Coordinates of N, CA and C in Angstrom, one line a residue:
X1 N 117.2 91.3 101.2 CA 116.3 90.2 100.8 C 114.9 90.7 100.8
X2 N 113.9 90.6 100.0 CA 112.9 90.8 99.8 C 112.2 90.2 100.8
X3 N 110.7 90.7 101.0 CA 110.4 90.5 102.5 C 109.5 89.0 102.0
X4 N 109.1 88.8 100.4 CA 108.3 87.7 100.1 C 108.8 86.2 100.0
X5 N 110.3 86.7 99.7 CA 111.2 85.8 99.8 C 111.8 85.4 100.9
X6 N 111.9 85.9 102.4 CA 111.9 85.7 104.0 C 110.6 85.0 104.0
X7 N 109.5 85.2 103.4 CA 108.2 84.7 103.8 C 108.0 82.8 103.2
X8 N 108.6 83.1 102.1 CA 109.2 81.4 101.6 C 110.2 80.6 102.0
X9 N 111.5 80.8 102.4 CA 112.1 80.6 103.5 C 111.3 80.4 104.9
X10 N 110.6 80.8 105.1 CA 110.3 80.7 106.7 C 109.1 79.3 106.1
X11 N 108.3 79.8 105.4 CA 107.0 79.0 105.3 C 107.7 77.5 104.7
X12 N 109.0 77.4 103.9 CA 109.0 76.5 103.0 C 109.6 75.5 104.8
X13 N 110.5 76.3 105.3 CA 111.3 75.4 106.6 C 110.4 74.3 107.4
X14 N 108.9 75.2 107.3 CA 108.0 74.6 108.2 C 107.0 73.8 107.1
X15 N 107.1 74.1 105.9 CA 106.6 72.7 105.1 C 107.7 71.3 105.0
X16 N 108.9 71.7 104.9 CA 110.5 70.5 104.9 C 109.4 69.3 106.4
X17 N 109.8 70.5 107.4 CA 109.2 69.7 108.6 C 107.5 69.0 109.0
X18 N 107.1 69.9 108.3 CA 105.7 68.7 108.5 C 106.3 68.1 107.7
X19 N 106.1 67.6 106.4 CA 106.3 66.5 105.4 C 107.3 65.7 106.1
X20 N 107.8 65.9 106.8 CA 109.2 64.8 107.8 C 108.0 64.2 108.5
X21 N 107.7 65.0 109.5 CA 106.3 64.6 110.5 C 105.4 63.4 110.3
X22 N 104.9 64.3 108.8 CA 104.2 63.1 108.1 C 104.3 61.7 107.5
X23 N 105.8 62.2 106.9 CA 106.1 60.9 106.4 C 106.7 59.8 107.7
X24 N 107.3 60.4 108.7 CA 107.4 59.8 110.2 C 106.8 58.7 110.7
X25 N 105.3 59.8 110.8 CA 104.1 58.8 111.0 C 103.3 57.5 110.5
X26 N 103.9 58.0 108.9 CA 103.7 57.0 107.9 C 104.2 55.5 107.7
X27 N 105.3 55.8 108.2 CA 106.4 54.7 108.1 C 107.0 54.6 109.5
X28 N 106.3 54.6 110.8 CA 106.8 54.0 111.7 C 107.9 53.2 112.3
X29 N 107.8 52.1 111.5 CA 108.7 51.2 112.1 C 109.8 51.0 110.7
X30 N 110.0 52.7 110.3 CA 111.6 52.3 109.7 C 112.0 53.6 110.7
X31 N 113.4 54.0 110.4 CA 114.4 54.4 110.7 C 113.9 56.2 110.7
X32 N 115.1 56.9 111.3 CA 114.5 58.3 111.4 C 115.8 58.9 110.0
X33 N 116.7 58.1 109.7 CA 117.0 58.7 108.3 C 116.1 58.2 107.0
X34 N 115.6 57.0 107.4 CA 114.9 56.3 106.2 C 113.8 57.8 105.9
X35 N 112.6 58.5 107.2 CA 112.2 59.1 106.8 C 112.9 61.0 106.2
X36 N 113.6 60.7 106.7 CA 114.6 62.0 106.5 C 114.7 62.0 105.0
X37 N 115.2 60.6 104.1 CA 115.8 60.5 102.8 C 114.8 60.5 102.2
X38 N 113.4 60.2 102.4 CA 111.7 60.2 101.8 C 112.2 62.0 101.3
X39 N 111.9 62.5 102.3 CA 111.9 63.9 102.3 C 113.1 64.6 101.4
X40 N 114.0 64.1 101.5 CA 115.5 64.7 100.8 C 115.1 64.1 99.4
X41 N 114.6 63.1 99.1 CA 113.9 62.9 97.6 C 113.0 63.6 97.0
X42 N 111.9 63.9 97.9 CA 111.1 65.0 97.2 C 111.7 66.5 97.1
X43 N 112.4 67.0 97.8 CA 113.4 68.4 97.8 C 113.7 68.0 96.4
X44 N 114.5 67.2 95.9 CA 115.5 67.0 95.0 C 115.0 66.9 93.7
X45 N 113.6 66.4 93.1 CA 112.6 66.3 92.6 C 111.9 67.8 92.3
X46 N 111.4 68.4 93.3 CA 111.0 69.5 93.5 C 112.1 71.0 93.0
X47 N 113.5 70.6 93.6 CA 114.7 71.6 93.0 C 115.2 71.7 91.8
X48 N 115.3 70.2 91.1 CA 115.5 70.4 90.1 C 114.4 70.6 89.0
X49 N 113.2 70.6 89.7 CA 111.7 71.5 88.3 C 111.9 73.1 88.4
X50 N 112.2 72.9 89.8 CA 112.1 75.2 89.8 C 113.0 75.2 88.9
X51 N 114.1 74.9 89.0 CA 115.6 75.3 88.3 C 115.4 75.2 87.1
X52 N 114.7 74.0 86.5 CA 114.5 73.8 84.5 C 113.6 75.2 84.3
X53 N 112.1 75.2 85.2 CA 111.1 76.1 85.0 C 112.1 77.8 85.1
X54 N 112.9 77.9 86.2 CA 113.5 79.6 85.9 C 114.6 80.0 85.1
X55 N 114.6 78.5 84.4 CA 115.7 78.7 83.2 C 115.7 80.2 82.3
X56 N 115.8 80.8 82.2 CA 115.8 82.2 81.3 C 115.7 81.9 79.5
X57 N 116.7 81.3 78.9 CA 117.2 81.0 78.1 C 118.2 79.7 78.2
X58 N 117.0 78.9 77.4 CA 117.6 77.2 77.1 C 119.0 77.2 76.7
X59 N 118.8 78.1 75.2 CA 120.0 78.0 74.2 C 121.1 78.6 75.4
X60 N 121.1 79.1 76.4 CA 122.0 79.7 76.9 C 121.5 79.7 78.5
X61 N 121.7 78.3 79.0 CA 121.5 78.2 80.5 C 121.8 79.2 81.3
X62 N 123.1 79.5 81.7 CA 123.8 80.0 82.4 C 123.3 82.0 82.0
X63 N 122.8 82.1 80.8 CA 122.7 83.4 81.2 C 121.6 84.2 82.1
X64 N 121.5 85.3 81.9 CA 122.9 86.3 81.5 C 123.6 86.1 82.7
X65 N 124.9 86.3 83.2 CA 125.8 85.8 84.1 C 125.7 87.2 85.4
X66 N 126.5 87.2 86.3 CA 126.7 88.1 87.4 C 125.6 89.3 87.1
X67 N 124.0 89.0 87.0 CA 122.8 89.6 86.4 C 122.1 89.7 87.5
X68 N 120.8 90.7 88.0 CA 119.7 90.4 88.9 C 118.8 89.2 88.8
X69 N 118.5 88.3 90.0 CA 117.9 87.3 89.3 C 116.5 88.1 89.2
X70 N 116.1 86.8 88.9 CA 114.3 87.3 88.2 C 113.6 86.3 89.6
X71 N 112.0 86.9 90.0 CA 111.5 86.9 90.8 C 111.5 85.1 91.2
X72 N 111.2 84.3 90.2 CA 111.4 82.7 89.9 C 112.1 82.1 90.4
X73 N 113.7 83.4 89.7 CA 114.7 82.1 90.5 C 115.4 82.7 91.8
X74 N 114.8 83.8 92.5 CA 114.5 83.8 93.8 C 114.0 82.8 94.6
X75 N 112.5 82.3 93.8 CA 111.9 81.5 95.3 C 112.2 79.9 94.5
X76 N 113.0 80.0 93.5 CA 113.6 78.4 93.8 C 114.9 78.5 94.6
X77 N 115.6 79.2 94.8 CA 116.5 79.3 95.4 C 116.1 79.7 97.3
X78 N 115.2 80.1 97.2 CA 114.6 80.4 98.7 C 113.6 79.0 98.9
X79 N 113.2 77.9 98.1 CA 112.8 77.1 98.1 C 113.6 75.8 98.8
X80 N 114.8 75.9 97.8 CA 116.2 74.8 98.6 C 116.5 75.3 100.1
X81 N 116.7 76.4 99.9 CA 117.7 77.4 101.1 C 116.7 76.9 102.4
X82 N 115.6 76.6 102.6 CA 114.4 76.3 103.3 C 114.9 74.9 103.9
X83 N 114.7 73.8 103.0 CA 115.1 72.9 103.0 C 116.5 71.9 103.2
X84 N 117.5 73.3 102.9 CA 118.9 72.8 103.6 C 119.1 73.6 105.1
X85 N 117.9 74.6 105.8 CA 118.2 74.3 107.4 C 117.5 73.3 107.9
X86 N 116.2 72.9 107.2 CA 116.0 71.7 107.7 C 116.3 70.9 107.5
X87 N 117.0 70.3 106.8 CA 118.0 69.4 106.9 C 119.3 69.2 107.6
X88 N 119.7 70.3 107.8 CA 120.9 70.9 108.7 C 120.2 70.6 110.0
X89 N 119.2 71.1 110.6 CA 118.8 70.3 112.0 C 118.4 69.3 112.3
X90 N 118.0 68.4 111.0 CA 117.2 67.2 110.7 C 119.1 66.5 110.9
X91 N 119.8 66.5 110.7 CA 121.2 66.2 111.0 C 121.6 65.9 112.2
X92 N 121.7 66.9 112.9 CA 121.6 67.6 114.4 C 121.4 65.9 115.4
X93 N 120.3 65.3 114.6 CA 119.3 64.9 115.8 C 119.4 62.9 115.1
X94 N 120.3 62.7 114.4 CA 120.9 61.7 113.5 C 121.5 60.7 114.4
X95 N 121.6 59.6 114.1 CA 122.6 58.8 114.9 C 124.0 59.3 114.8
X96 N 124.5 59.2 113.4 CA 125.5 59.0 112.5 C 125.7 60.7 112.4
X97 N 125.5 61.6 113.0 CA 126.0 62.8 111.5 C 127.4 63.2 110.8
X98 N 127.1 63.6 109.8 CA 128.4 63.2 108.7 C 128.9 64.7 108.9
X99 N 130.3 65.2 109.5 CA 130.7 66.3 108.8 C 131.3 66.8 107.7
X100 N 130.7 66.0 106.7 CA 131.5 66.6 105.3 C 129.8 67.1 104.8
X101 N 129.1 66.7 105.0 CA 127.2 67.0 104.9 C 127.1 68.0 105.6
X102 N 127.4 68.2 107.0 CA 127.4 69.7 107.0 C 128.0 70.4 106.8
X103 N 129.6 70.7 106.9 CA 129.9 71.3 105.8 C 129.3 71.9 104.6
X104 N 129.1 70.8 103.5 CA 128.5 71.1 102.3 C 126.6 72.0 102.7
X105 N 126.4 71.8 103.7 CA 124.9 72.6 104.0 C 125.2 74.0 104.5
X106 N 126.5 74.2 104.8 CA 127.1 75.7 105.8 C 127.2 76.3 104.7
X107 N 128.0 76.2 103.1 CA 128.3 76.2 102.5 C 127.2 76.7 101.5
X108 N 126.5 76.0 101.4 CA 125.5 75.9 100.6 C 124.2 77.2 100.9
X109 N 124.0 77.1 102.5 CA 123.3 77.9 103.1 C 123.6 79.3 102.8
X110 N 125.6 79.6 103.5 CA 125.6 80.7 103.5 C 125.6 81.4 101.4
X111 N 126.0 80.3 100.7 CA 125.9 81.1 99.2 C 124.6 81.5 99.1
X112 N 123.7 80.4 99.1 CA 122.4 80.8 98.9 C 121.9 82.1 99.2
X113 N 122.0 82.1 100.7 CA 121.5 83.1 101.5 C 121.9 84.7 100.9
X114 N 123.3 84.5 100.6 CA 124.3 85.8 100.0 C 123.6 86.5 98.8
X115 N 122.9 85.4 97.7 CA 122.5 85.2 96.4 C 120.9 86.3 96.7
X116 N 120.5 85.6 97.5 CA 119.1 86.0 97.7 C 119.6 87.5 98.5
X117 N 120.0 88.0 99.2 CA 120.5 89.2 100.0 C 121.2 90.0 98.9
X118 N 121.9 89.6 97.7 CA 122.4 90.5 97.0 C 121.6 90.9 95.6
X119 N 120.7 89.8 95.8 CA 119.6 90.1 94.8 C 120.1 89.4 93.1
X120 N 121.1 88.4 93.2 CA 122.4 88.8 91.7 C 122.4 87.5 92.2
X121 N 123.3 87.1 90.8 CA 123.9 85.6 90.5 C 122.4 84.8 90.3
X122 N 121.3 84.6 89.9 CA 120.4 83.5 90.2 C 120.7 82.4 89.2
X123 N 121.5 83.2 87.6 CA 121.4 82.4 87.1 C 122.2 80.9 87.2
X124 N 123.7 81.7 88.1 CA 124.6 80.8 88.4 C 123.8 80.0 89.2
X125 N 123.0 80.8 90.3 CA 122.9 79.7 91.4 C 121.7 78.7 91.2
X126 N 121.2 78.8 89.9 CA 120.2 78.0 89.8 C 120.7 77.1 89.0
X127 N 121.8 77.3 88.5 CA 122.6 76.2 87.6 C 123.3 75.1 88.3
X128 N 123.7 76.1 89.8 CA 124.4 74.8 90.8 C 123.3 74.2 91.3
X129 N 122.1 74.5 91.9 CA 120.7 73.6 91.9 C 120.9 72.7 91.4
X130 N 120.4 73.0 89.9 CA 120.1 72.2 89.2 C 121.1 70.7 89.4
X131 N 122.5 71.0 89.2 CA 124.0 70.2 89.2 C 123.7 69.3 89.9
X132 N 124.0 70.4 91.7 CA 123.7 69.4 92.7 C 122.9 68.3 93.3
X133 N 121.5 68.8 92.5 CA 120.4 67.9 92.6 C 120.2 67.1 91.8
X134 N 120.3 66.8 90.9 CA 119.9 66.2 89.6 C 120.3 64.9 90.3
X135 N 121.4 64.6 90.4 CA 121.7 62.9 91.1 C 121.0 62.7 92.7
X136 N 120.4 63.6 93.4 CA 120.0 63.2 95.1 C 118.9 61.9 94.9
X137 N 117.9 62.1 93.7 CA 117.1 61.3 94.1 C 117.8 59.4 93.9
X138 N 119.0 59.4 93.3 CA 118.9 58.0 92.9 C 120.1 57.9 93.9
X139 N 120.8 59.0 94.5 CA 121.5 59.1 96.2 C 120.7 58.2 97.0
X140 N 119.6 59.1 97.6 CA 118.9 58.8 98.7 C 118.2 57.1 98.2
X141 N 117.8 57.1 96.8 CA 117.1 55.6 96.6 C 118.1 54.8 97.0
X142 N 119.1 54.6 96.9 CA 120.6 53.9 97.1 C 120.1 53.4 98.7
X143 N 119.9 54.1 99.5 CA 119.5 53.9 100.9 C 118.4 53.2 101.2
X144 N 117.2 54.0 100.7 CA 116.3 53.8 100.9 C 115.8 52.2 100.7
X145 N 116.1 51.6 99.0 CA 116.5 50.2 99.1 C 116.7 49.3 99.9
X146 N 117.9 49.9 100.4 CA 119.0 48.9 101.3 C 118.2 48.9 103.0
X147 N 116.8 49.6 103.2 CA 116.5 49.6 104.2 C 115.4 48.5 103.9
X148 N 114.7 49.0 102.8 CA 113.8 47.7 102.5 C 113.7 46.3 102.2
X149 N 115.2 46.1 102.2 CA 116.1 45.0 101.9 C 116.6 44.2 100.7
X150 N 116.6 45.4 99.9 CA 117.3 45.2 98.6 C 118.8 45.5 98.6
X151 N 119.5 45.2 99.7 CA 121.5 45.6 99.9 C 121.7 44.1 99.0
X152 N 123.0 44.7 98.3 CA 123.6 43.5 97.3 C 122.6 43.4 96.5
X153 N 121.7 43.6 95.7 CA 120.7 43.2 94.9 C 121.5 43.6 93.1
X154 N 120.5 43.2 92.4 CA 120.7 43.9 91.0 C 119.6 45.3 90.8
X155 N 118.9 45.6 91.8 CA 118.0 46.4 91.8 C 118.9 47.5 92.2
X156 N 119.8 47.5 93.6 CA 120.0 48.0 94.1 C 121.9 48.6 93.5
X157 N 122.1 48.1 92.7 CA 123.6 47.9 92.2 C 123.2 48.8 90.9
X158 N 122.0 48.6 90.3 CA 121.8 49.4 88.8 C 121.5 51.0 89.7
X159 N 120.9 51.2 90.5 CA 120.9 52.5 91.0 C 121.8 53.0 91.3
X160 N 123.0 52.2 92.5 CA 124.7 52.9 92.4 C 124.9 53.4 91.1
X161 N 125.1 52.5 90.2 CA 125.5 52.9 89.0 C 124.6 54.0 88.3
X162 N 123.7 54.1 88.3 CA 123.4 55.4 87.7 C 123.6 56.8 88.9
X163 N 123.4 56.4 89.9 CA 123.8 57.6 90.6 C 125.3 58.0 90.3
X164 N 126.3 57.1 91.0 CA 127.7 57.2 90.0 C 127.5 58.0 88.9
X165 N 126.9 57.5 88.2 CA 127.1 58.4 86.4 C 126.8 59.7 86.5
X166 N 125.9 59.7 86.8 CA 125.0 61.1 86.8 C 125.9 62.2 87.8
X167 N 126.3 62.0 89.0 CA 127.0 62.8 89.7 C 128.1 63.1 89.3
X168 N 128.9 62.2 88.7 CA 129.9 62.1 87.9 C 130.4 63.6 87.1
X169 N 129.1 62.9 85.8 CA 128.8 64.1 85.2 C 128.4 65.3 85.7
X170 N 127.5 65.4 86.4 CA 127.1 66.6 87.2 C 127.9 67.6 87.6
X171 N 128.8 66.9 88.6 CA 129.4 67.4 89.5 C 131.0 67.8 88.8
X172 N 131.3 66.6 88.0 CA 133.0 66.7 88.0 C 132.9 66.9 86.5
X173 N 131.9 67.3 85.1 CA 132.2 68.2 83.9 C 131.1 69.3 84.4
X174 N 130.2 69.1 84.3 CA 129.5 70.6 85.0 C 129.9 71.9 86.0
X175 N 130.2 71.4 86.8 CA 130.5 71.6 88.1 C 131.8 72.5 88.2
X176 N 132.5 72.1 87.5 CA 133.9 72.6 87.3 C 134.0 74.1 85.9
X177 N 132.9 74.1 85.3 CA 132.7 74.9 84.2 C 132.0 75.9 84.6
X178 N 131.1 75.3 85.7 CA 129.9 76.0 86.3 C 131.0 77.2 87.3
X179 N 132.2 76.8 88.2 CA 132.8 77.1 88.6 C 133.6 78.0 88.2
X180 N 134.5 77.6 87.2 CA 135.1 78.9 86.0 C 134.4 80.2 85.9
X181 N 132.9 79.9 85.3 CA 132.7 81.0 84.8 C 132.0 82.1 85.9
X182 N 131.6 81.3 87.1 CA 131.1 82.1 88.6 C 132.5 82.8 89.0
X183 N 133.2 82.1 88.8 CA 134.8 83.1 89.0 C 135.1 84.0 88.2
X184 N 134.4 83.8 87.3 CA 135.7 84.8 85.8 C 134.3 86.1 85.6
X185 N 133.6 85.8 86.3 CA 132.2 86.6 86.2 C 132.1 87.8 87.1
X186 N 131.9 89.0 86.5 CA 131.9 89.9 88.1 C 130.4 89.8 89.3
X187 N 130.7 88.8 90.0 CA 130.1 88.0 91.3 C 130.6 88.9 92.3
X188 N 129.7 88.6 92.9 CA 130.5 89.2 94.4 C 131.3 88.1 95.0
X189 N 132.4 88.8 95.9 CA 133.5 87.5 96.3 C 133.0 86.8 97.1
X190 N 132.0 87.4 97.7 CA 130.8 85.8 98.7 C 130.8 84.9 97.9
X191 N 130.3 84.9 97.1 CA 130.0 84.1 95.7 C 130.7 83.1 95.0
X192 N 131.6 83.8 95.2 CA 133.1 83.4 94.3 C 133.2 82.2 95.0
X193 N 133.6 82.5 96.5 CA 134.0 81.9 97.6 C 133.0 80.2 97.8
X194 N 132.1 80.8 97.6 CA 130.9 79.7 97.9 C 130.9 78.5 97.0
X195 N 131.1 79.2 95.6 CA 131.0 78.5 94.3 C 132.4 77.3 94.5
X196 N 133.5 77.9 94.8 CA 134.7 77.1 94.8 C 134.5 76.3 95.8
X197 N 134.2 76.8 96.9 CA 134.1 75.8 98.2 C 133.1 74.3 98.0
X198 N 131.8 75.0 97.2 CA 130.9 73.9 96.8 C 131.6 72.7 96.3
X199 N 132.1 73.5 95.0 CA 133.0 72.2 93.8 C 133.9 71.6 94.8
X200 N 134.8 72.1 95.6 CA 135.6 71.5 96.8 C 135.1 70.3 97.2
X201 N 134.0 70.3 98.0 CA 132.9 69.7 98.4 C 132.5 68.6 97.3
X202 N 132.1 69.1 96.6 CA 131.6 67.8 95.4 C 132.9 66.4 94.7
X203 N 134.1 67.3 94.7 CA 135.3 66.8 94.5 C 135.8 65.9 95.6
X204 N 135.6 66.2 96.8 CA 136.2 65.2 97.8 C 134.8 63.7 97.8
X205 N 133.5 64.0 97.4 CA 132.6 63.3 97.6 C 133.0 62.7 96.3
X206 N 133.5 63.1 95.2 CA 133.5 62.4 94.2 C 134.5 61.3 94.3
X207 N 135.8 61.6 94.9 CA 136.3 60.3 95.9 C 135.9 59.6 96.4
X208 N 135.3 59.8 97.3 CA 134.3 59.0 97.7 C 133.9 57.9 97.1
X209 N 132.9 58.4 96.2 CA 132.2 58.0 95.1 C 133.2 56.5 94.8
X210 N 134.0 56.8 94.1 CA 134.9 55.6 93.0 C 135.6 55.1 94.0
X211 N 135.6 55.0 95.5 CA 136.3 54.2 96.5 C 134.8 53.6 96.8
X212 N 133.8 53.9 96.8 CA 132.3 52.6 97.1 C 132.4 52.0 95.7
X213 N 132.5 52.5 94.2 CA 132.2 51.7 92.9 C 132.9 51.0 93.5
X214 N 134.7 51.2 93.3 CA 135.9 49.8 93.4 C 135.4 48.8 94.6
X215 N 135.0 48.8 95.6 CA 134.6 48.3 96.8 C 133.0 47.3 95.9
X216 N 132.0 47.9 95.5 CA 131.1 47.5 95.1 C 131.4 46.4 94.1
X217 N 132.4 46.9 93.1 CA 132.5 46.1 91.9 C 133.4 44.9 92.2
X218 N 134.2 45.1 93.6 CA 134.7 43.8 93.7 C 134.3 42.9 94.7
X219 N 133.3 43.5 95.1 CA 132.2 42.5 96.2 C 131.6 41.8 95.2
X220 N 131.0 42.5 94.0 CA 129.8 42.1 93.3 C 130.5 40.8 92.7
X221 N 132.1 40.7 92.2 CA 133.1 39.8 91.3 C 133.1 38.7 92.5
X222 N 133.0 38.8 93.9 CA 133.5 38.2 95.0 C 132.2 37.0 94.6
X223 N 131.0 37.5 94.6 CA 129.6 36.8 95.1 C 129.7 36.4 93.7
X224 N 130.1 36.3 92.7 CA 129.4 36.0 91.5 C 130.6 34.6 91.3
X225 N 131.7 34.5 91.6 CA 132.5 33.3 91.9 C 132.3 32.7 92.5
X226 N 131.4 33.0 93.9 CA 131.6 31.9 94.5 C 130.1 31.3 94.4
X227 N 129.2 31.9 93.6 CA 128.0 31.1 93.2 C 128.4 30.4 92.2
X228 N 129.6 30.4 90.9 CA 130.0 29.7 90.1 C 130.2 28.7 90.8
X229 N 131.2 28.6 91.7 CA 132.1 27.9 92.3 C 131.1 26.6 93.0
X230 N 130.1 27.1 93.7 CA 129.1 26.2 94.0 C 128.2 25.7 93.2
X231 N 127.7 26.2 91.7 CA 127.1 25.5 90.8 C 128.3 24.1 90.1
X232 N 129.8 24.2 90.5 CA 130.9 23.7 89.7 C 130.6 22.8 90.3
X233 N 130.6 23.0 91.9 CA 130.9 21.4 93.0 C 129.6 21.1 93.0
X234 N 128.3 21.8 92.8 CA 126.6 20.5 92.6 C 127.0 19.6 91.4
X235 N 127.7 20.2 90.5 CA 127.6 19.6 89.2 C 128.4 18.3 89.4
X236 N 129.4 18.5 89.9 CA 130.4 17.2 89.4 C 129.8 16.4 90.8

């Protein structure tokens, strides 16, 4: 690993954490994930511009494949990589922590890390960036909402659903193509390894996923009958 790229990594870890700090301070009297997810929105915002900006070739995202990355999509990749240990200890120190979230950050860490140490793959790995982040910001809104007291809303129900969609897509036609060709690519088998594990990861969350829609969509059917049901009995 280049020594400039250790230097963004280290610097980016300790910008993740002031901006936690800050935003902390800012918003006092919410929650210590509320400011955790502030922060995981701007990562997410932030990852997916490096990733459009070190695109190489539009007409051809993904190229050139199993290639040296270019200096760009080193420090977007040493940008996230920053940002998923602090988040990985920003975890640590959680009421709730989830181990399918860290998992997916050990995971994530160790490809990244491999990517940037072998100097190769950027293009792939700036394609799973892209993938994985594209849906976090309307993830974390999903919460964020529900802290400000929009739970059950239409505000808050149009955002599931587009998060839904977007991940969807992201994760489960992207994601699986993005996977193919990191496999059928000569990668290093770190690589290989990382790339399958990720989609792993995205695949059990995408479960996930369509067990809160069916849950959501039959709460939402629950509340909307029985408001009928009470406009029927004012009426008569």
């Amino acid at each position: 690993m280049e020594d400039y790229i250790a230097k963004w990594v280290t610097s980016g870890v300790l910008f993740w954490s002031t901006t936690f700090l800050l935003v902390r301070s800012l918003f006092r009297h919410r929650s210590f994930d509320f400011s955790n997810r502030v922060v995981s929105a701007i990562h997410a915002v932030v990852a997916v511009s490096f990733a459009s900006f070190s695109v190489q070739d539009w007409s051809c995202p993904l190229c050139p494949l199993a290639s040296r990355s270019s200096p760009l999509q080193m420090k977007a990749l040493a940008v996230t990589l920053s940002y998923l240990i602090y988040d990985l200890v920003c975890c640590l120190f959680d009421r709730n922590p989830k181990t399918d979230n860290s998992i997916h950050h050990v995971v994530s860490i160790v490809g990244i890390g491999a990517g940037l140490a072998y100097e190769m793959c950027g293009s792939e790995m700036v394609a799973s960036m892209w993938i994985t982040e594209i849906s976090s910001p309307f993830l974390h809104m999903r919460e964020l909402l529900k802290e400000l007291g929009h739970r059950d809303t239409d505000l808050n129900f149009t955002v599931d659903v587009l998060f839904a969609a977007i991940f969807s897509l992201a994760r489960m036609v992207g994601g699986p193509y993005l996977t193919y060709v990191t496999l059928k690519a000569d990668n290093p088998l770190l690589i290989k390894a990382m790339a399958l594990g990720l989609q792993l990861v995205s695949a059990f969350w995408f479960y996930k996923i369509l067990k809160m829609f069916r849950y959501k969509i039959a709460k939402r059917r629950t509340t909307v009958d029985m408001a009928a049901a009470k406009v029927s009995a004012r009426s008569s």
